[in-house]
Amino acid sequence: MRLQTIIILGLTLAGFALRLYYLTTTHPFFDEYTTVLAARQILAYGWPVLPSGLFYEHGLLSTYVIAPFTALFINTPLDDWQPAHWGLMLARWPSAVIGTFTIPLIYVIGRQFNNQWSTSNLPTFQPSNLPTSISLLAAGLFAFSPEGMVWGGRARMYALATLLVLLMVFWAYRGAVYPAPARYRWGAIAALLAALLTQFGVLILVPPLVVAMIVIGWISRQGSGVSNQKSENSSQINIPHAPRTTHHASRPWFLRPTILLEILTLAAVVGIAVGVKRLGQPVGMAALGSEEEPLLSTLLETVTYQTAFALNGAAIRDFLAEQFGPPHLFWLALATLVSVAVGLLVWLFKEWRISEWRTGASAERPLRSSPPRLLASSTLFLWLTFGLILLEMVTVLDPFRQNPRYLVMYLPLFYLIAADSVSRVTYHVSRFVSPLMVSLGLIVVFTLLSLPDLRLALVTPEPAYEAAFQMVRDNWQPDDALLTMNTPAAALYHGQADGFTAQVDADQFLLNKASAPTDRWLGAPWIGTAADFNAALNTHPRVWFVIDTIRQPVYFRGDWQAVVNSQMEPVWSQDNALVYRTRPNRIPLPTQPQILVNARLGDTIELIGYTLQTDPPQPINPNSADFNLHAGRPISNLKITLFWRPLHPPTADYTVFLHLRDQANTTLAQQDGLSLAGNYPSSRWQPGETVIDPFSLTLLPDLPPGRYTLWAGMYQLDTLERLTVTNDASGENAILLGEINYQ
């Protein structure tokens, strides 16, 4: 067995072991639950139609590949397979197998690049510089790539998309470089269809690939030795054993008669992919056919709805820092750029030396037939493709899509480029050491540089939702309700979700927002405000709320968290997953004011009204601002819940004050503080929302019987200046809430 074969087998096994370890030791990624739910629906109904009725086209092809591995969800009762969690773990195996297979495929394709006709006689190009050792380096880089490990160990579409992109780019190159056999272009089109049905984001690869194919097709034809056989330029060099060509076959691929059919097929492939994407009702769009909009217009919107044309230097810098900032990619990118710079300087120096030599050459001194060459056609093809993809991402895509995971599919291209570039620097070393040993040494070096990122990926846990819902299921009682943001996981591990909770940026997760909004996956009713959440807690005897520490501060504001803190208690946590349950002896937080006030403070905030409760509880007339309380049953606290409505975005964190005053206007009890104990200060309020703001006013233990007044307002702490109360009757910018008759 040849040494390189042994090495590539070792790299493949090492890459598989890495992916297997990640597969078996980490909690599922948030989106994996959706993929597995869709795969389960395929087994049940033949189509990935989720319980909400949504056609889940995202990762369509990969979901069908994953579906057989999810049979355990159909054939085994939930309580039997759930404790071991192997049901969902099995759904990860297709990605692990496909990701592992991609390792030797990179090696094979890297070698195949070296065997194609290339521009051997042009001054700036040379035959491909991807020998066996360099192909081995590219395969090794992918084998130990943290991204390759993570997405090769998850039940998502990225491993399959990466494989298909690699095949598509290689076949596109083979179909573009002279003599450009058409079968490879047809193969690339077929791979494109499969890739688009796996990850629609591959669509951004089409323009760069077409540009690279045209450039390489033209250059390789010019240097093939047949382009100018009838011209006066006799300096062209025929490639040995070049195949005989017909008149049409001697043209660049894009000038041949079959190009029209290929263009029509490409358009049909893109149209099919766009149509399938539209069936899945992208974010912000209505169901197909539900609106009177021309089909062509709605399909075009499917392509453009996540584009944002811009060219911003700071945004480009931030994008590149995010994409190539991790140590393993940073050092590899730096080595690539340094290698290219060194290669360019060497080429320029040799160009200068040859120019000097030619200038001073005598008639007897023979001149070189060609100067040194800078790039191989395959290398130029990869640079054009990958570079234009990056350019598209920073100038065309919406910032939401400028995510590192959307670049994962193109990393093998980057590894091939990096391997080729680094080989220029190590060329002189390989004269004294075996090229294979040099490649192995480079793999070791870059793997060591990747260790911090590999370790970070392994020790940074995804939220343990499967264990969280197991805990809920084990302690479930009749009439309980479950609220969560992760409804797919709730469906898989618990069998139900009674409400979908998301307060901030919830539109991307919703269907039917204009009428009866539900989440996209399970069809659970949307609970999108703290008031709605509080009402749901008051509707059921006991409510569970499952969330994680990553999404809790992102999708929920302070008023929501204040309701959680006052009405619920944390009962379980593990690896960033949190389970809350309503307190057994809680005093329900009011959902609407008992007494309306409708007082405006400044031009930004309105006090809608309030509710009043006592501790210990006493009966209170909810329809009057005159409260009769019994002094014979001493009251320690007045619990006052204020209901605010921001009219415009407040510009400061205003402090709320509550005063209890006697008939002489002397303050006997006072409470000042930021709204919701500082969890949701006024500067974060959004116009139109209702902020439920509970306060507790502690009374004197020997408060004498009498009549008292209750006042409220807002002021700015640094200046102590109160917000102006419209139609103020107090003369001090305070709002009279009501009177208390304490007898």
Tab-separated table of N, CA and C in Angstrom, residues 316-435:
chain	number	residue	atom	x	y	z
A	316	ILE	N	-17.304	45.485	5.858
A	316	ILE	CA	-16.444	44.467	5.255
A	316	ILE	C	-15.385	44.012	6.252
A	317	ARG	N	-14.795	44.978	6.956
A	317	ARG	CA	-13.785	44.634	7.958
A	317	ARG	C	-14.377	43.746	9.048
A	318	ASP	N	-15.563	44.113	9.529
A	318	ASP	CA	-16.202	43.321	10.581
A	318	ASP	C	-16.555	41.925	10.080
A	319	PHE	N	-17.014	41.845	8.830
A	319	PHE	CA	-17.369	40.547	8.264
A	319	PHE	C	-16.147	39.638	8.186
A	320	LEU	N	-15.045	40.156	7.656
A	320	LEU	CA	-13.830	39.353	7.524
A	320	LEU	C	-13.279	38.972	8.894
A	321	ALA	N	-13.396	39.886	9.858
A	321	ALA	CA	-12.925	39.575	11.208
A	321	ALA	C	-13.748	38.453	11.826
A	322	GLU	N	-15.049	38.455	11.553
A	322	GLU	CA	-15.909	37.400	12.094
A	322	GLU	C	-15.658	36.069	11.399
A	323	GLN	N	-15.468	36.123	10.075
A	323	GLN	CA	-15.288	34.894	9.316
A	323	GLN	C	-13.916	34.272	9.557
A	324	PHE	N	-12.875	35.100	9.575
A	324	PHE	CA	-11.512	34.586	9.654
A	324	PHE	C	-10.824	34.981	10.955
A	325	GLY	N	-11.598	35.415	11.933
A	325	GLY	CA	-11.038	35.777	13.221
A	325	GLY	C	-10.653	34.603	14.096
A	326	PRO	N	-11.413	33.478	14.064
A	326	PRO	CA	-11.023	32.332	14.880
A	326	PRO	C	-9.588	31.909	14.575
A	327	PRO	N	-8.822	31.504	15.598
A	327	PRO	CA	-7.387	31.244	15.397
A	327	PRO	C	-7.058	30.314	14.242
A	328	HIS	N	-7.814	29.213	14.098
A	328	HIS	CA	-7.434	28.250	13.063
A	328	HIS	C	-7.578	28.841	11.672
A	329	LEU	N	-8.607	29.639	11.433
A	329	LEU	CA	-8.778	30.271	10.125
A	329	LEU	C	-7.889	31.503	9.981
A	330	PHE	N	-7.641	32.195	11.075
A	330	PHE	CA	-6.794	33.386	11.003
A	330	PHE	C	-5.383	33.016	10.568
A	331	TRP	N	-4.789	32.018	11.234
A	331	TRP	CA	-3.413	31.653	10.902
A	331	TRP	C	-3.322	31.059	9.511
A	332	LEU	N	-4.324	30.307	9.117
A	332	LEU	CA	-4.310	29.730	7.778
A	332	LEU	C	-4.465	30.821	6.723
A	333	ALA	N	-5.382	31.762	6.968
A	333	ALA	CA	-5.551	32.869	6.023
A	333	ALA	C	-4.290	33.721	5.955
A	334	LEU	N	-3.666	33.952	7.113
A	334	LEU	CA	-2.433	34.743	7.133
A	334	LEU	C	-1.329	34.032	6.367
A	335	ALA	N	-1.189	32.719	6.588
A	335	ALA	CA	-0.169	31.960	5.859
A	335	ALA	C	-0.439	31.989	4.363
A	336	THR	N	-1.712	31.930	3.988
A	336	THR	CA	-2.070	31.978	2.567
A	336	THR	C	-1.687	33.317	1.954
A	337	LEU	N	-2.036	34.402	2.617
A	337	LEU	CA	-1.728	35.734	2.083
A	337	LEU	C	-0.227	35.973	2.025
A	338	VAL	N	0.501	35.539	3.060
A	338	VAL	CA	1.960	35.695	3.047
A	338	VAL	C	2.571	34.885	1.916
A	339	SER	N	2.068	33.669	1.727
A	339	SER	CA	2.589	32.821	0.654
A	339	SER	C	2.339	33.440	-0.708
A	340	VAL	N	1.151	33.993	-0.903
A	340	VAL	CA	0.843	34.650	-2.174
A	340	VAL	C	1.750	35.857	-2.382
A	341	ALA	N	1.965	36.625	-1.315
A	341	ALA	CA	2.837	37.803	-1.432
A	341	ALA	C	4.262	37.398	-1.779
A	342	VAL	N	4.767	36.366	-1.110
A	342	VAL	CA	6.121	35.890	-1.407
A	342	VAL	C	6.209	35.382	-2.835
A	343	GLY	N	5.209	34.601	-3.256
A	343	GLY	CA	5.205	34.093	-4.628
A	343	GLY	C	5.169	35.210	-5.655
A	344	LEU	N	4.391	36.243	-5.373
A	344	LEU	CA	4.311	37.374	-6.295
A	344	LEU	C	5.643	38.106	-6.381
A	345	LEU	N	6.307	38.308	-5.235
A	345	LEU	CA	7.606	38.983	-5.245
A	345	LEU	C	8.645	38.175	-6.005
A	346	VAL	N	8.641	36.854	-5.796
A	346	VAL	CA	9.585	35.997	-6.522
A	346	VAL	C	9.325	36.072	-8.016
A	347	TRP	N	8.053	36.035	-8.383
A	347	TRP	CA	7.710	36.111	-9.810
A	347	TRP	C	8.140	37.438	-10.414
A	348	LEU	N	7.897	38.537	-9.707
A	348	LEU	CA	8.308	39.849	-10.202
A	348	LEU	C	9.825	39.948	-10.311
A	349	PHE	N	10.531	39.371	-9.343
A	349	PHE	CA	11.996	39.402	-9.394
A	349	PHE	C	12.510	38.630	-10.601
A	350	LYS	N	11.930	37.457	-10.845
A	350	LYS	CA	12.368	36.669	-12.002
A	350	LYS	C	12.012	37.367	-13.297
A	351	GLU	N	10.851	38.021	-13.340
A	351	GLU	CA	10.491	38.797	-14.525
A	351	GLU	C	11.530	39.888	-14.794
A	352	TRP	N	11.954	40.539	-13.733
A	352	TRP	CA	12.951	41.604	-13.881
A	352	TRP	C	14.281	41.041	-14.340
A	353	ARG	N	14.678	39.888	-13.746
A	353	ARG	CA	15.953	39.279	-14.143
A	353	ARG	C	15.928	38.865	-15.596
A	354	ILE	N	14.829	38.299	-16.051
A	354	ILE	CA	14.728	37.865	-17.445
A	354	ILE	C	14.749	39.062	-18.372
A	355	SER	N	14.055	40.136	-17.961
A	355	SER	CA	14.061	41.346	-18.780
A	355	SER	C	15.470	41.901	-18.915
A	356	GLU	N	16.214	41.909	-17.786
A	356	GLU	CA	17.590	42.385	-17.841
A	356	GLU	C	18.445	41.479	-18.709
A	357	TRP	N	18.196	40.185	-18.593
A	357	TRP	CA	18.992	39.217	-19.354
A	357	TRP	C	18.737	39.367	-20.849
A	358	ARG	N	17.460	39.544	-21.206
A	358	ARG	CA	17.122	39.708	-22.617
A	358	ARG	C	17.715	40.999	-23.184
A	359	THR	N	17.716	42.044	-22.377
A	359	THR	CA	18.254	43.322	-22.853
A	359	THR	C	19.739	43.211	-23.172
A	360	GLY	N	20.474	42.486	-22.337
A	360	GLY	CA	21.923	42.385	-22.545
A	360	GLY	C	22.344	41.124	-23.253
A	361	ALA	N	21.422	40.389	-23.791
A	361	ALA	CA	21.778	39.120	-24.432
A	361	ALA	C	22.438	39.360	-25.776
A	362	SER	N	23.418	38.555	-26.095
A	362	SER	CA	24.073	38.628	-27.406
A	362	SER	C	23.306	37.773	-28.382
A	363	ALA	N	23.645	37.915	-29.614
A	363	ALA	CA	22.945	37.146	-30.642
A	363	ALA	C	23.175	35.666	-30.475
A	364	GLU	N	24.330	35.331	-29.873
A	364	GLU	CA	24.627	33.904	-29.713
A	364	GLU	C	23.925	33.310	-28.494
A	365	ARG	N	23.448	34.179	-27.564
A	365	ARG	CA	22.839	33.647	-26.336
A	365	ARG	C	21.364	33.372	-26.582
A	366	PRO	N	20.974	32.147	-26.464
A	366	PRO	CA	19.565	31.830	-26.699
A	366	PRO	C	18.683	32.402	-25.589
A	367	LEU	N	17.502	32.877	-25.985
A	367	LEU	CA	16.520	33.395	-25.032
A	367	LEU	C	15.577	32.282	-24.587
A	368	ARG	N	15.077	32.402	-23.390
A	368	ARG	CA	14.083	31.439	-22.896
A	368	ARG	C	12.809	31.586	-23.702
A	369	SER	N	12.163	30.469	-23.944
A	369	SER	CA	10.948	30.490	-24.762
A	369	SER	C	9.770	31.103	-24.021
A	370	SER	N	9.797	31.066	-22.707
A	370	SER	CA	8.689	31.650	-21.940
A	370	SER	C	9.184	32.073	-20.573
A	371	PRO	N	8.655	33.136	-20.036
A	371	PRO	CA	9.046	33.594	-18.704
A	371	PRO	C	8.395	32.741	-17.632
A	372	PRO	N	8.789	32.931	-16.401
A	372	PRO	CA	8.159	32.164	-15.320
A	372	PRO	C	6.678	32.491	-15.210
A	373	ARG	N	5.922	31.560	-14.681
A	373	ARG	CA	4.472	31.691	-14.648
A	373	ARG	C	3.999	31.818	-13.199
A	374	LEU	N	2.888	32.524	-13.030
A	374	LEU	CA	2.434	32.876	-11.680
A	374	LEU	C	1.390	31.924	-11.129
A	375	LEU	N	0.321	31.638	-11.866
A	375	LEU	CA	-0.801	30.864	-11.350
A	375	LEU	C	-1.165	29.734	-12.291
A	376	ALA	N	-1.651	28.649	-11.710
A	376	ALA	CA	-2.247	27.581	-12.498
A	376	ALA	C	-3.692	27.939	-12.796
A	377	SER	N	-4.238	27.354	-13.863
A	377	SER	CA	-5.632	27.642	-14.208
A	377	SER	C	-6.575	27.195	-13.101
A	378	SER	N	-6.299	26.034	-12.485
A	378	SER	CA	-7.168	25.561	-11.407
A	378	SER	C	-7.089	26.482	-10.196
A	379	THR	N	-5.886	26.977	-9.901
A	379	THR	CA	-5.734	27.895	-8.778
A	379	THR	C	-6.482	29.194	-9.029
A	380	LEU	N	-6.346	29.732	-10.241
A	380	LEU	CA	-7.079	30.947	-10.590
A	380	LEU	C	-8.580	30.710	-10.493
A	381	PHE	N	-9.029	29.557	-10.936
A	381	PHE	CA	-10.453	29.217	-10.886
A	381	PHE	C	-10.960	29.234	-9.440
A	382	LEU	N	-10.194	28.631	-8.535
A	382	LEU	CA	-10.599	28.600	-7.132
A	382	LEU	C	-10.561	29.992	-6.505
A	383	TRP	N	-9.535	30.765	-6.815
A	383	TRP	CA	-9.439	32.124	-6.288
A	383	TRP	C	-10.619	32.969	-6.759
A	384	LEU	N	-10.939	32.883	-8.042
A	384	LEU	CA	-12.058	33.657	-8.570
A	384	LEU	C	-13.366	33.256	-7.890
A	385	THR	N	-13.596	31.962	-7.790
A	385	THR	CA	-14.859	31.474	-7.224
A	385	THR	C	-15.003	31.884	-5.763
A	386	PHE	N	-14.000	31.561	-4.956
A	386	PHE	CA	-14.083	31.848	-3.523
A	386	PHE	C	-14.046	33.349	-3.258
A	387	GLY	N	-13.215	34.069	-3.983
A	387	GLY	CA	-13.126	35.512	-3.779
A	387	GLY	C	-14.413	36.233	-4.115
A	388	LEU	N	-15.054	35.836	-5.221
A	388	LEU	CA	-16.309	36.481	-5.600
A	388	LEU	C	-17.442	36.119	-4.643
A	389	ILE	N	-17.377	34.929	-4.052
A	389	ILE	CA	-18.368	34.571	-3.025
A	389	ILE	C	-18.249	35.518	-1.834
A	390	LEU	N	-17.023	35.749	-1.386
A	390	LEU	CA	-16.817	36.688	-0.280
A	390	LEU	C	-17.305	38.083	-0.649
A	391	LEU	N	-17.022	38.496	-1.878
A	391	LEU	CA	-17.461	39.822	-2.322
A	391	LEU	C	-18.982	39.917	-2.311
A	392	GLU	N	-19.650	38.867	-2.773
A	392	GLU	CA	-21.120	38.854	-2.740
A	392	GLU	C	-21.649	38.959	-1.311
A	393	MET	N	-21.026	38.223	-0.409
A	393	MET	CA	-21.528	38.187	0.961
A	393	MET	C	-21.440	39.554	1.629
A	394	VAL	N	-20.411	40.342	1.297
A	394	VAL	CA	-20.251	41.638	1.965
A	394	VAL	C	-20.969	42.764	1.244
A	395	THR	N	-21.398	42.544	0.002
A	395	THR	CA	-22.031	43.635	-0.747
A	395	THR	C	-23.492	43.380	-1.083
A	396	VAL	N	-23.912	42.130	-1.111
A	396	VAL	CA	-25.253	41.800	-1.598
A	396	VAL	C	-26.154	41.254	-0.501
A	397	LEU	N	-25.607	40.429	0.397
A	397	LEU	CA	-26.453	39.740	1.365
A	397	LEU	C	-26.849	40.645	2.523
A	398	ASP	N	-28.045	40.377	3.039
A	398	ASP	CA	-28.509	41.017	4.254
A	398	ASP	C	-27.571	40.627	5.405
A	399	PRO	N	-27.318	41.535	6.352
A	399	PRO	CA	-26.418	41.203	7.467
A	399	PRO	C	-26.785	39.917	8.189
A	400	PHE	N	-28.073	39.563	8.218
A	400	PHE	CA	-28.489	38.328	8.882
A	400	PHE	C	-27.850	37.110	8.235
A	401	ARG	N	-27.622	37.182	6.908
A	401	ARG	CA	-27.046	36.062	6.174
A	401	ARG	C	-25.528	36.089	6.155
A	402	GLN	N	-24.926	37.129	6.705
A	402	GLN	CA	-23.468	37.186	6.780
A	402	GLN	C	-23.017	36.454	8.037
A	403	ASN	N	-23.314	35.173	8.058
A	403	ASN	CA	-23.080	34.335	9.223
A	403	ASN	C	-22.010	33.304	8.881
A	404	PRO	N	-21.072	33.020	9.809
A	404	PRO	CA	-20.012	32.051	9.500
A	404	PRO	C	-20.515	30.704	9.001
A	405	ARG	N	-21.702	30.288	9.448
A	405	ARG	CA	-22.160	28.966	9.030
A	405	ARG	C	-22.506	28.911	7.547
A	406	TYR	N	-22.818	30.089	6.937
A	406	TYR	CA	-23.137	30.104	5.515
A	406	TYR	C	-21.883	30.088	4.648
A	407	LEU	N	-20.716	30.184	5.275
A	407	LEU	CA	-19.456	30.056	4.549
A	407	LEU	C	-18.882	28.653	4.679
A	408	VAL	N	-19.448	27.853	5.577
A	408	VAL	CA	-18.937	26.508	5.833
A	408	VAL	C	-18.918	25.670	4.561
A	409	MET	N	-19.941	25.830	3.730
A	409	MET	CA	-20.054	25.011	2.515
A	409	MET	C	-18.906	25.242	1.544
A	410	TYR	N	-18.235	26.385	1.657
A	410	TYR	CA	-17.180	26.741	0.707
A	410	TYR	C	-15.787	26.586	1.303
A	411	LEU	N	-15.680	26.084	2.537
A	411	LEU	CA	-14.376	25.953	3.163
A	411	LEU	C	-13.433	25.010	2.420
A	412	PRO	N	-13.900	23.885	1.831
A	412	PRO	CA	-12.957	23.069	1.057
A	412	PRO	C	-12.266	23.847	-0.055
A	413	LEU	N	-12.963	24.802	-0.665
A	413	LEU	CA	-12.328	25.632	-1.688
A	413	LEU	C	-11.206	26.454	-1.063
A	414	PHE	N	-11.475	27.008	0.115
A	414	PHE	CA	-10.452	27.788	0.804
A	414	PHE	C	-9.271	26.908	1.184
A	415	TYR	N	-9.536	25.683	1.624
A	415	TYR	CA	-8.438	24.797	2.002
A	415	TYR	C	-7.587	24.414	0.790
A	416	LEU	N	-8.208	24.204	-0.359
A	416	LEU	CA	-7.440	23.923	-1.577
A	416	LEU	C	-6.589	25.132	-1.970
A	417	ILE	N	-7.157	26.325	-1.853
A	417	ILE	CA	-6.395	27.546	-2.150
A	417	ILE	C	-5.228	27.691	-1.175
A	418	ALA	N	-5.516	27.497	0.115
A	418	ALA	CA	-4.470	27.649	1.124
A	418	ALA	C	-3.362	26.626	0.925
A	419	ALA	N	-3.741	25.384	0.631
A	419	ALA	CA	-2.732	24.345	0.418
A	419	ALA	C	-1.843	24.683	-0.765
A	420	ASP	N	-2.441	25.163	-1.838
A	420	ASP	CA	-1.655	25.527	-3.013
A	420	ASP	C	-0.738	26.706	-2.713
A	421	SER	N	-1.238	27.690	-1.982
A	421	SER	CA	-0.447	28.887	-1.699
A	421	SER	C	0.712	28.580	-0.763
A	422	VAL	N	0.429	27.807	0.299
A	422	VAL	CA	1.483	27.482	1.257
A	422	VAL	C	2.571	26.653	0.594
A	423	SER	N	2.209	25.865	-0.419
A	423	SER	CA	3.205	25.032	-1.102
A	423	SER	C	4.280	25.870	-1.778
A	424	ARG	N	3.961	27.105	-2.121
A	424	ARG	CA	4.956	27.962	-2.763
A	424	ARG	C	6.091	28.294	-1.794
A	425	VAL	N	5.739	28.478	-0.525
A	425	VAL	CA	6.754	28.794	0.473
A	425	VAL	C	7.562	27.558	0.842
A	426	THR	N	6.898	26.410	0.874
A	426	THR	CA	7.572	25.177	1.297
A	426	THR	C	8.248	24.455	0.144
A	427	TYR	N	8.242	25.042	-1.044
A	427	TYR	CA	8.812	24.368	-2.213
A	427	TYR	C	10.289	24.047	-1.998
A	428	HIS	N	11.045	25.007	-1.484
A	428	HIS	CA	12.482	24.789	-1.315
A	428	HIS	C	12.760	23.783	-0.209
A	429	VAL	N	11.894	23.754	0.826
A	429	VAL	CA	12.077	22.764	1.882
A	429	VAL	C	11.872	21.364	1.342
A	430	SER	N	10.890	21.224	0.447
A	430	SER	CA	10.565	19.896	-0.075
A	430	SER	C	11.646	19.352	-0.997
A	431	ARG	N	12.645	20.173	-1.334
A	431	ARG	CA	13.762	19.649	-2.114
A	431	ARG	C	14.639	18.728	-1.270
A	432	PHE	N	14.632	18.962	0.031
A	432	PHE	CA	15.493	18.195	0.930
A	432	PHE	C	14.704	17.208	1.789
A	433	VAL	N	13.399	17.433	1.888
A	433	VAL	CA	12.533	16.548	2.668
A	433	VAL	C	11.405	16.074	1.767
A	434	SER	N	10.923	14.875	1.999
A	434	SER	CA	9.822	14.345	1.202
A	434	SER	C	8.630	15.297	1.240
A	435	PRO	N	8.026	15.600	0.078
A	435	PRO	CA	6.849	16.483	0.066
A	435	PRO	C	5.730	15.982	0.976
